[in-house]
XYZ file of C-alpha atoms in Angstrom:
23
model
C 104.410 91.734 93.423
C 103.645 94.563 95.858
C 107.328 95.274 96.426
C 107.939 95.744 92.720
C 104.861 97.958 92.410
C 105.980 100.103 95.339
C 109.441 100.535 93.855
C 108.002 101.468 90.461
C 105.589 103.955 92.053
C 108.399 105.525 94.077
C 110.627 105.795 91.022
C 107.848 107.357 88.955
C 107.029 109.838 91.724
C 110.676 110.836 92.126
C 111.079 111.216 88.354
C 107.965 113.394 88.198
C 109.139 115.623 91.033
C 112.604 115.972 89.508
C 111.076 116.799 86.138
C 108.894 119.468 87.751
C 111.819 120.982 89.638
C 114.116 120.893 86.621
C 113.277 123.554 84.019
């Protein structure tokens, strides 16, 4: 489902950004 994929992509992107910002 596209909606599920979009949510997963968003979550992964947010997690990656947070990981990068957090030392």
